[in-house]
Short mmCIF file of C-alpha atoms and ligand atoms in Angstrom, two decimals:
data_model
loop_
_atom_site.label_atom_id
_atom_site.label_comp_id
_atom_site.label_asym_id
_atom_site.label_seq_id
_atom_site.Cartn_x
_atom_site.Cartn_y
_atom_site.Cartn_z
CA MET Z 1 -20.08 -53.11 -8.17
CA LYS Z 2 -20.21 -56.27 -10.24
CA ILE Z 3 -20.12 -55.92 -14.01
CA ALA Z 4 -20.92 -58.84 -16.29
CA VAL Z 5 -19.12 -58.43 -19.61
CA LEU Z 6 -20.72 -60.37 -22.47
CA PRO Z 7 -18.57 -59.80 -25.59
CA GLY Z 8 -20.71 -61.88 -27.98
CA ASP Z 9 -19.67 -62.37 -31.59
CA GLY Z 10 -17.73 -60.73 -34.42
CA ILE Z 11 -16.44 -57.29 -33.49
CA GLY Z 12 -18.29 -57.60 -30.14
CA ALA Z 13 -15.19 -59.19 -28.57
CA GLU Z 14 -12.86 -56.61 -30.14
CA VAL Z 15 -14.77 -53.54 -28.93
CA THR Z 16 -15.58 -54.83 -25.43
CA ALA Z 17 -11.87 -55.56 -24.87
CA GLU Z 18 -11.19 -51.83 -25.29
CA ALA Z 19 -14.06 -50.85 -22.98
CA VAL Z 20 -12.69 -53.23 -20.34
CA LYS Z 21 -9.32 -51.47 -20.59
CA VAL Z 22 -11.12 -48.22 -19.69
CA LEU Z 23 -12.89 -49.86 -16.73
CA GLU Z 24 -9.61 -51.36 -15.50
CA ARG Z 25 -7.94 -47.96 -15.70
CA LEU Z 26 -10.77 -46.40 -13.65
CA ALA Z 27 -10.49 -49.29 -11.17
CA ARG Z 28 -6.81 -48.44 -10.63
CA ASP Z 29 -8.01 -44.97 -9.63
CA GLY Z 30 -10.37 -46.37 -7.03
CA LEU Z 31 -13.58 -47.27 -8.90
CA ALA Z 32 -14.70 -50.40 -7.04
CA VAL Z 33 -15.62 -52.80 -9.83
CA GLU Z 34 -15.41 -56.54 -10.29
CA ILE Z 35 -15.52 -57.71 -13.90
CA GLU Z 36 -16.51 -61.19 -15.06
CA GLU Z 37 -16.94 -62.36 -18.66
CA ALA Z 38 -19.34 -64.90 -20.13
CA PRO Z 39 -20.39 -66.00 -23.62
CA ILE Z 40 -23.65 -64.97 -25.29
CA GLY Z 41 -25.12 -65.22 -28.79
CA GLY Z 42 -23.20 -67.40 -31.25
CA ALA Z 43 -20.38 -67.70 -28.70
CA GLY Z 44 -22.95 -69.01 -26.20
CA TYR Z 45 -24.17 -71.55 -28.74
CA ASP Z 46 -20.60 -72.69 -29.49
CA HIS Z 47 -19.82 -72.95 -25.78
CA ALA Z 48 -22.99 -74.52 -24.39
CA GLY Z 49 -25.41 -75.12 -27.29
CA ASP Z 50 -27.55 -72.17 -26.14
CA PRO Z 51 -27.36 -68.48 -27.19
CA LEU Z 52 -28.05 -67.59 -23.55
CA PRO Z 53 -26.28 -70.25 -21.45
CA GLU Z 54 -27.60 -70.76 -17.89
CA ASP Z 55 -24.31 -69.59 -16.36
CA THR Z 56 -24.35 -66.41 -18.43
CA LEU Z 57 -27.90 -65.57 -17.37
CA ARG Z 58 -27.06 -66.25 -13.71
CA LEU Z 59 -23.98 -64.01 -13.93
CA ALA Z 60 -26.02 -61.20 -15.54
CA GLN Z 61 -28.75 -61.51 -12.90
CA ALA Z 62 -26.22 -61.31 -10.07
CA ALA Z 63 -24.38 -58.32 -11.60
CA ASP Z 64 -25.19 -54.65 -10.98
CA ALA Z 65 -24.72 -53.91 -14.68
CA VAL Z 66 -24.10 -55.76 -17.92
CA LEU Z 67 -21.80 -54.63 -20.73
CA LEU Z 68 -22.64 -56.32 -24.01
CA GLY Z 69 -20.72 -56.27 -27.31
CA ALA Z 70 -22.87 -57.57 -30.18
CA VAL Z 71 -24.24 -60.91 -31.35
CA GLY Z 72 -24.79 -62.63 -34.68
CA GLY Z 73 -22.91 -63.94 -37.65
CA PRO Z 74 -23.50 -65.70 -40.98
CA GLN Z 75 -22.37 -69.07 -39.57
CA TYR Z 76 -25.40 -69.10 -37.23
CA GLU Z 77 -28.08 -68.10 -39.74
CA ALA Z 78 -29.10 -71.67 -40.62
CA LEU Z 79 -29.75 -72.65 -36.97
CA PRO Z 80 -33.35 -73.20 -35.82
CA ARG Z 81 -34.78 -69.87 -34.61
CA PRO Z 82 -34.58 -70.53 -30.81
CA LEU Z 83 -30.86 -71.29 -31.12
CA ARG Z 84 -29.96 -68.18 -33.13
CA PRO Z 85 -27.73 -65.55 -31.48
CA GLU Z 86 -30.42 -62.81 -31.57
CA GLN Z 87 -32.67 -64.98 -29.39
CA GLY Z 88 -30.05 -64.81 -26.64
CA LEU Z 89 -30.29 -61.02 -26.74
CA LEU Z 90 -34.11 -60.95 -26.68
CA ARG Z 91 -34.19 -63.44 -23.82
CA ILE Z 92 -31.66 -61.63 -21.63
CA ARG Z 93 -33.56 -58.33 -22.08
CA LYS Z 94 -36.76 -60.11 -21.04
CA GLU Z 95 -35.19 -62.02 -18.12
CA LEU Z 96 -33.63 -58.82 -16.73
CA LYS Z 97 -36.96 -56.94 -17.19
CA LEU Z 98 -35.30 -54.10 -19.08
CA PHE Z 99 -38.22 -51.90 -20.09
CA ALA Z 100 -36.57 -48.51 -20.68
CA ASN Z 101 -34.22 -48.10 -23.61
CA LEU Z 102 -32.01 -45.00 -23.58
CA ARG Z 103 -30.43 -44.00 -26.87
CA PRO Z 104 -28.43 -40.78 -26.93
CA ALA Z 105 -27.62 -39.17 -30.28
CA LYS Z 106 -24.74 -36.76 -29.91
CA LEU Z 107 -22.80 -35.18 -32.71
CA TYR Z 108 -19.15 -34.56 -31.96
CA PRO Z 109 -18.02 -31.32 -33.68
CA GLU Z 110 -15.10 -33.15 -35.33
CA LEU Z 111 -17.52 -35.56 -37.04
CA VAL Z 112 -19.99 -33.02 -38.37
CA SER Z 113 -19.15 -33.95 -41.98
CA SER Z 114 -20.40 -37.54 -41.31
CA SER Z 115 -23.97 -36.30 -40.95
CA THR Z 116 -26.24 -36.17 -43.97
CA LEU Z 117 -27.74 -32.91 -42.62
CA ARG Z 118 -26.18 -29.49 -43.08
CA PRO Z 119 -23.66 -28.51 -40.36
CA GLU Z 120 -25.74 -25.50 -39.26
CA VAL Z 121 -28.70 -27.83 -38.58
CA VAL Z 122 -26.85 -30.54 -36.62
CA MET Z 123 -23.86 -28.78 -35.06
CA GLY Z 124 -24.22 -29.15 -31.28
CA LEU Z 125 -26.87 -31.91 -31.53
CA ASP Z 126 -27.15 -33.73 -28.18
CA LEU Z 127 -30.44 -35.52 -27.52
CA MET Z 128 -31.60 -38.74 -25.92
CA ILE Z 129 -34.54 -40.97 -26.80
CA VAL Z 130 -36.13 -42.94 -23.96
CA ARG Z 131 -38.15 -45.72 -25.58
CA GLU Z 132 -40.48 -48.14 -23.79
CA LEU Z 133 -39.19 -51.60 -24.69
CA THR Z 134 -41.53 -54.34 -23.48
CA GLY Z 135 -45.09 -53.26 -24.32
CA ASP Z 136 -47.14 -51.64 -27.10
CA VAL Z 137 -48.27 -53.14 -30.39
CA TYR Z 138 -45.17 -55.40 -30.51
CA PHE Z 139 -46.41 -57.45 -27.56
CA GLY Z 140 -50.17 -56.72 -27.30
CA GLU Z 141 -52.66 -59.60 -27.57
CA PRO Z 142 -54.60 -60.67 -29.56
CA ARG Z 143 -52.25 -60.93 -32.50
CA ALA Z 144 -52.69 -63.19 -35.52
CA ILE Z 145 -53.09 -63.62 -39.23
CA HIS Z 146 -56.46 -65.30 -39.62
CA THR Z 147 -59.39 -65.59 -42.02
CA ASN Z 148 -62.10 -63.12 -41.17
CA ALA Z 149 -65.88 -63.45 -41.43
CA GLY Z 150 -65.73 -62.22 -45.03
CA GLY Z 151 -63.40 -65.13 -45.93
CA GLU Z 152 -60.27 -63.08 -46.58
CA ARG Z 153 -56.97 -63.13 -44.69
CA GLU Z 154 -56.59 -60.45 -42.04
CA GLY Z 155 -53.63 -59.38 -39.91
CA VAL Z 156 -54.31 -58.26 -36.33
CA ASN Z 157 -52.09 -56.61 -33.73
CA THR Z 158 -53.13 -54.84 -30.58
CA MET Z 159 -51.74 -51.57 -29.30
CA ARG Z 160 -51.99 -51.70 -25.52
CA TYR Z 161 -50.41 -49.82 -22.63
CA SER Z 162 -51.37 -50.12 -18.97
CA GLU Z 163 -51.07 -47.17 -16.61
CA SER Z 164 -48.23 -48.81 -14.66
CA GLU Z 165 -46.23 -49.54 -17.83
CA ILE Z 166 -46.47 -45.89 -18.87
CA ALA Z 167 -45.69 -44.61 -15.38
CA ARG Z 168 -42.49 -46.63 -14.91
CA VAL Z 169 -40.97 -45.58 -18.23
CA ALA Z 170 -42.09 -41.97 -17.60
CA HIS Z 171 -40.05 -42.08 -14.37
CA SER Z 172 -37.04 -43.32 -16.38
CA GLY Z 173 -37.54 -40.45 -18.83
CA PHE Z 174 -37.81 -37.78 -16.15
CA ARG Z 175 -34.81 -39.22 -14.27
CA ALA Z 176 -32.76 -39.12 -17.49
CA ALA Z 177 -33.87 -35.50 -18.06
CA MET Z 178 -32.77 -34.59 -14.50
CA LYS Z 179 -29.24 -35.75 -15.45
CA ARG Z 180 -29.29 -33.58 -18.60
CA ARG Z 181 -30.80 -30.21 -19.59
CA ARG Z 182 -34.14 -30.95 -17.86
CA HIS Z 183 -36.49 -30.78 -20.77
CA LEU Z 184 -38.67 -33.75 -21.67
CA CYS Z 185 -40.76 -33.99 -24.83
CA SER Z 186 -43.30 -36.82 -24.70
CA VAL Z 187 -44.17 -38.13 -28.16
CA ASP Z 188 -47.50 -39.81 -28.91
CA LYS Z 189 -50.44 -39.85 -31.32
CA ALA Z 190 -53.06 -38.67 -28.84
CA ASN Z 191 -55.18 -37.05 -31.55
CA VAL Z 192 -56.03 -40.52 -32.94
CA LEU Z 193 -55.15 -43.29 -30.44
CA GLU Z 194 -56.68 -44.06 -27.03
CA THR Z 195 -53.38 -45.66 -25.87
CA SER Z 196 -51.70 -42.34 -26.61
CA GLU Z 197 -54.44 -40.38 -24.83
CA LEU Z 198 -53.76 -42.41 -21.68
CA TRP Z 199 -49.98 -42.09 -22.28
CA ARG Z 200 -50.29 -38.29 -22.31
CA THR Z 201 -52.48 -38.23 -19.17
CA VAL Z 202 -50.16 -40.49 -17.15
CA VAL Z 203 -46.96 -38.68 -18.25
CA THR Z 204 -48.57 -35.39 -17.21
CA GLU Z 205 -49.47 -36.87 -13.79
CA ILE Z 206 -45.93 -38.23 -13.21
CA HIS Z 207 -44.52 -34.82 -14.18
CA ARG Z 208 -45.82 -33.43 -10.85
CA GLU Z 209 -43.03 -35.41 -9.14
CA TYR Z 210 -40.38 -33.69 -11.28
CA PRO Z 211 -41.13 -29.96 -11.07
CA GLU Z 212 -37.56 -29.07 -12.19
CA VAL Z 213 -38.17 -30.70 -15.58
CA SER Z 214 -40.14 -28.84 -18.25
CA LEU Z 215 -42.56 -31.10 -20.13
CA SER Z 216 -43.96 -30.73 -23.65
CA HIS Z 217 -46.01 -33.06 -25.83
CA MET Z 218 -45.66 -33.67 -29.56
CA TYR Z 219 -47.43 -35.87 -32.10
CA VAL Z 220 -45.17 -38.53 -33.58
CA ASP Z 221 -45.55 -37.38 -37.19
CA ASN Z 222 -44.47 -33.88 -36.20
CA ALA Z 223 -41.58 -35.33 -34.11
CA ALA Z 224 -40.29 -37.27 -37.15
CA MET Z 225 -40.32 -34.01 -39.11
CA GLN Z 226 -38.79 -31.88 -36.33
CA LEU Z 227 -35.90 -34.37 -35.93
CA VAL Z 228 -34.62 -33.48 -39.39
CA ARG Z 229 -35.86 -29.86 -39.43
CA ASN Z 230 -34.45 -28.67 -36.10
CA PRO Z 231 -33.11 -31.59 -33.99
CA ARG Z 232 -31.36 -29.30 -31.51
CA GLN Z 233 -34.70 -28.30 -29.96
CA PHE Z 234 -34.78 -31.68 -28.15
CA ASP Z 235 -33.18 -32.77 -24.89
CA VAL Z 236 -34.99 -35.99 -23.87
CA ILE Z 237 -37.70 -37.56 -26.04
CA LEU Z 238 -39.93 -40.05 -24.19
CA THR Z 239 -42.03 -42.38 -26.30
CA GLY Z 240 -43.60 -45.83 -26.67
CA ASN Z 241 -42.12 -48.92 -28.25
CA ILE Z 242 -43.10 -48.63 -31.92
CA PHE Z 243 -42.71 -44.84 -32.20
CA GLY Z 244 -39.38 -45.09 -30.36
CA ASP Z 245 -38.15 -47.88 -32.62
CA ILE Z 246 -38.54 -45.63 -35.66
CA LEU Z 247 -37.52 -42.30 -34.11
CA SER Z 248 -34.38 -43.70 -32.44
CA ASP Z 249 -33.03 -45.00 -35.76
CA GLU Z 250 -33.84 -41.68 -37.39
CA ALA Z 251 -32.10 -39.77 -34.58
CA SER Z 252 -29.01 -41.99 -34.57
CA MET Z 253 -28.48 -41.43 -38.28
CA LEU Z 254 -28.37 -37.66 -37.72
CA THR Z 255 -24.88 -38.24 -36.35
CA GLY Z 256 -23.89 -40.37 -39.35
CA SER Z 257 -21.66 -42.79 -37.45
CA ILE Z 258 -22.99 -46.10 -36.13
CA GLY Z 259 -19.65 -46.86 -34.45
CA MET Z 260 -20.07 -43.91 -32.06
CA LEU Z 261 -23.48 -44.55 -30.51
CA PRO Z 262 -24.01 -46.21 -27.11
CA SER Z 263 -27.27 -47.35 -25.52
CA ALA Z 264 -28.68 -48.47 -22.20
CA SER Z 265 -31.64 -50.65 -21.26
CA LEU Z 266 -32.77 -50.19 -17.66
CA ASP Z 267 -35.03 -51.96 -15.17
CA ALA Z 268 -37.11 -50.36 -12.41
CA ALA Z 269 -34.17 -50.29 -9.98
CA GLY Z 270 -31.78 -48.64 -12.43
CA LYS Z 271 -29.86 -51.84 -13.15
CA GLY Z 272 -28.93 -51.81 -16.79
CA MET Z 273 -27.52 -53.52 -19.81
CA TYR Z 274 -25.22 -51.25 -21.81
CA GLU Z 275 -24.29 -51.87 -25.42
CA PRO Z 276 -23.30 -50.15 -28.65
CA ILE Z 277 -26.21 -49.82 -31.08
CA HIS Z 278 -24.26 -51.52 -33.88
CA GLY Z 279 -24.17 -55.25 -34.62
CA SER Z 280 -21.35 -57.78 -34.88
CA ALA Z 281 -20.18 -56.41 -38.29
CA PRO Z 282 -19.03 -59.73 -39.78
CA ASP Z 283 -17.70 -57.81 -42.80
CA ILE Z 284 -14.86 -56.33 -40.71
CA ALA Z 285 -14.64 -58.82 -37.79
CA GLY Z 286 -11.17 -60.12 -36.95
CA ARG Z 287 -9.37 -57.30 -38.74
CA GLY Z 288 -8.84 -55.07 -35.71
CA ILE Z 289 -10.35 -52.01 -37.40
CA ALA Z 290 -13.74 -51.70 -35.63
CA ASN Z 291 -14.56 -48.48 -33.80
CA PRO Z 292 -14.63 -49.18 -30.03
CA LEU Z 293 -15.97 -45.72 -29.05
CA ALA Z 294 -19.68 -46.71 -28.94
CA THR Z 295 -18.80 -49.43 -26.42
CA ILE Z 296 -16.52 -47.13 -24.42
CA LEU Z 297 -19.32 -44.53 -24.36
CA SER Z 298 -21.65 -47.31 -23.15
CA VAL Z 299 -19.34 -47.62 -20.13
CA ALA Z 300 -19.83 -43.88 -19.54
CA MET Z 301 -23.61 -44.42 -19.62
CA MET Z 302 -23.23 -47.28 -17.12
CA LEU Z 303 -21.28 -45.03 -14.76
CA ARG Z 304 -23.93 -42.30 -15.08
CA HIS Z 305 -27.15 -44.30 -14.99
CA THR Z 306 -26.46 -47.38 -12.84
CA PHE Z 307 -23.55 -46.26 -10.64
CA SER Z 308 -24.60 -42.57 -10.46
CA ASP Z 309 -20.91 -41.67 -10.73
CA VAL Z 310 -21.23 -38.48 -12.74
CA ALA Z 311 -17.56 -37.53 -12.37
CA ALA Z 312 -16.33 -40.85 -13.79
CA ALA Z 313 -18.89 -40.71 -16.62
CA ASP Z 314 -17.81 -37.18 -17.53
CA ARG Z 315 -14.18 -38.25 -17.40
CA VAL Z 316 -14.72 -41.05 -19.94
CA GLU Z 317 -16.75 -38.80 -22.26
CA ARG Z 318 -14.13 -36.06 -22.08
CA ALA Z 319 -11.39 -38.59 -22.88
CA VAL Z 320 -13.28 -39.64 -26.03
CA GLU Z 321 -13.70 -35.97 -27.03
CA ARG Z 322 -9.99 -35.36 -26.50
CA VAL Z 323 -8.96 -38.31 -28.66
CA LEU Z 324 -11.23 -37.11 -31.48
CA ALA Z 325 -9.90 -33.57 -31.11
CA HIS Z 326 -6.37 -34.97 -31.51
CA GLY Z 327 -7.42 -36.31 -34.90
CA LEU Z 328 -7.46 -40.05 -34.18
CA ARG Z 329 -10.03 -41.94 -36.29
CA THR Z 330 -10.94 -45.56 -36.89
CA ALA Z 331 -11.67 -46.44 -40.53
CA ASP Z 332 -15.44 -45.85 -40.28
CA ILE Z 333 -15.02 -42.18 -39.30
CA TYR Z 334 -11.77 -41.47 -41.15
CA VAL Z 335 -11.51 -38.35 -43.31
CA GLU Z 336 -8.49 -36.86 -45.01
CA GLY Z 337 -6.25 -34.90 -42.70
CA THR Z 338 -6.88 -37.16 -39.67
CA ARG Z 339 -4.89 -40.17 -38.43
CA ARG Z 340 -6.32 -43.63 -39.09
CA VAL Z 341 -5.87 -45.98 -36.12
CA ALA Z 342 -6.79 -49.59 -35.29
CA THR Z 343 -9.28 -50.68 -32.62
CA ALA Z 344 -6.68 -51.32 -29.91
CA GLU Z 345 -4.82 -48.08 -30.64
CA MET Z 346 -8.07 -46.12 -30.25
CA GLY Z 347 -8.79 -47.88 -26.92
CA ASP Z 348 -5.25 -47.17 -25.68
CA ALA Z 349 -5.60 -43.52 -26.71
CA VAL Z 350 -8.81 -43.15 -24.68
CA VAL Z 351 -7.12 -44.76 -21.66
CA ALA Z 352 -4.19 -42.37 -22.06
CA ALA Z 353 -6.59 -39.42 -22.35
CA LEU Z 354 -8.10 -40.40 -18.96
CA GLU Z 355 -4.83 -39.55 -17.24
P1 NAD D 1 -23.92 -54.04 -38.20
O1 NAD D 1 -24.24 -52.94 -37.28
O2 NAD D 1 -23.18 -55.19 -37.64
O3 NAD D 1 -23.06 -53.45 -39.44
C1 NAD D 1 -23.56 -52.47 -40.35
C2 NAD D 1 -22.35 -51.79 -41.04
O4 NAD D 1 -21.72 -50.90 -40.12
C3 NAD D 1 -21.27 -52.76 -41.51
O5 NAD D 1 -20.72 -52.31 -42.72
C4 NAD D 1 -20.24 -52.69 -40.41
O6 NAD D 1 -18.92 -52.98 -40.85
C5 NAD D 1 -20.37 -51.25 -39.91
N1 NAD D 1 -20.08 -51.15 -38.48
C6 NAD D 1 -20.88 -51.53 -37.46
N2 NAD D 1 -20.30 -51.29 -36.29
C7 NAD D 1 -19.09 -50.77 -36.55
C8 NAD D 1 -18.00 -50.34 -35.74
N3 NAD D 1 -18.04 -50.38 -34.39
N4 NAD D 1 -16.91 -49.85 -36.35
C9 NAD D 1 -16.84 -49.77 -37.69
N5 NAD D 1 -17.83 -50.16 -38.50
C10 NAD D 1 -18.94 -50.67 -37.95
O7 NAD D 1 -25.30 -54.51 -38.85
P2 NAD D 1 -25.59 -55.72 -39.87
O8 NAD D 1 -24.46 -55.87 -40.85
O9 NAD D 1 -26.95 -55.50 -40.35
O10 NAD D 1 -25.65 -57.02 -38.95
C11 NAD D 1 -24.54 -57.91 -38.76
C12 NAD D 1 -24.88 -58.93 -37.68
O11 NAD D 1 -25.09 -58.24 -36.44
C13 NAD D 1 -26.18 -59.70 -37.94
O12 NAD D 1 -25.99 -61.02 -37.52
C14 NAD D 1 -27.21 -59.00 -37.07
O13 NAD D 1 -28.25 -59.85 -36.68
C15 NAD D 1 -26.37 -58.61 -35.89
N6 NAD D 1 -26.88 -57.43 -35.12
C16 NAD D 1 -26.71 -57.50 -33.79
C17 NAD D 1 -27.08 -56.42 -33.00
C18 NAD D 1 -26.83 -56.51 -31.52
O14 NAD D 1 -26.11 -57.39 -31.07
N7 NAD D 1 -27.37 -55.61 -30.71
C19 NAD D 1 -27.62 -55.27 -33.59
C20 NAD D 1 -27.74 -55.22 -34.98
C21 NAD D 1 -27.35 -56.32 -35.75
#
């Protein structure tokens, strides 16, 4: 298996270095991986004048999976828009046709005090949002700000989903549910929107191919409420681009720790780009204190979703749990009575816990 590692900017390089240590340790135990690094984002601009250099894109296209750190930094903010680091990220997602975004939100028992919700509400939380990433009102045409017939300015966007777009992300959702507790809740606004009515019909049709998975439907306003009222009722939530954008941020904050949350973006063949949900954190970059666990857990997602190596994925996740249980904490998740460690020390501890 070929893995393209794109560290990016700021803490991106620091956290991917620790994730690579984990991959190299697994490789010593027989995991057949080949790792190659390339610059992206601001690093891509510095290297080749392009946030997504040709060579980087070619490497990512040839790889079975991509591990990305994070992009962006204040030194790039004055660049013309097409040269900004974030454009590299948008372009690589588009070029690799990554239409299904998987965002787990899991609360580790040791970190329950980081959540803003009461322990009895969030303890044991372990859900995943599967969000459609390339369609919906964010991409639908026509879109414009124009002057209407009445002579006033008017903003227009178009919510649009084709049957095939819904079907392919529904398959991703059901496949993710098969690897978990086998319950899928499809979230829409079918009481008001035709796009949602079709969404619900197509998801129900695809469900016939996954009889082991139980399917329920929920309106998005209710889902937003249920996520803070009783988030443990969910296993996999499947939803469209705009609803998923909002619900996935809401769900990730239930765990209270941005440095702990991985993500995956998959194509139709299961090839994926795996990355922490956090950014390049310029405020702490270069100090060696960033939390590498979100990136290490992204490796676990890669093993599970692209390489279908459940045993290796479990092994990485268990190693992270063990390190937390031993009281090791980076600064972002530190509380009194635990041991504060640096980025590299946390990575080394996870590698040691794999033994
Ligand atoms: P951010 O996620 O980088 O940081 C938000 C806060 O969380 C900061 O205080 C930071 O120190 C902290 N934080 C983030 N990750 C952490 C970690 N692993 N360990 C410890 N603390 C961590 O978001 P931001 O400050 O809004 O954005 C900074 C830059 O990152 C911007 O240029 C933005 O465009 C970019 N960004 C990139 C991505 C991406 O590459 N996917 C995502 C979001 C933001």
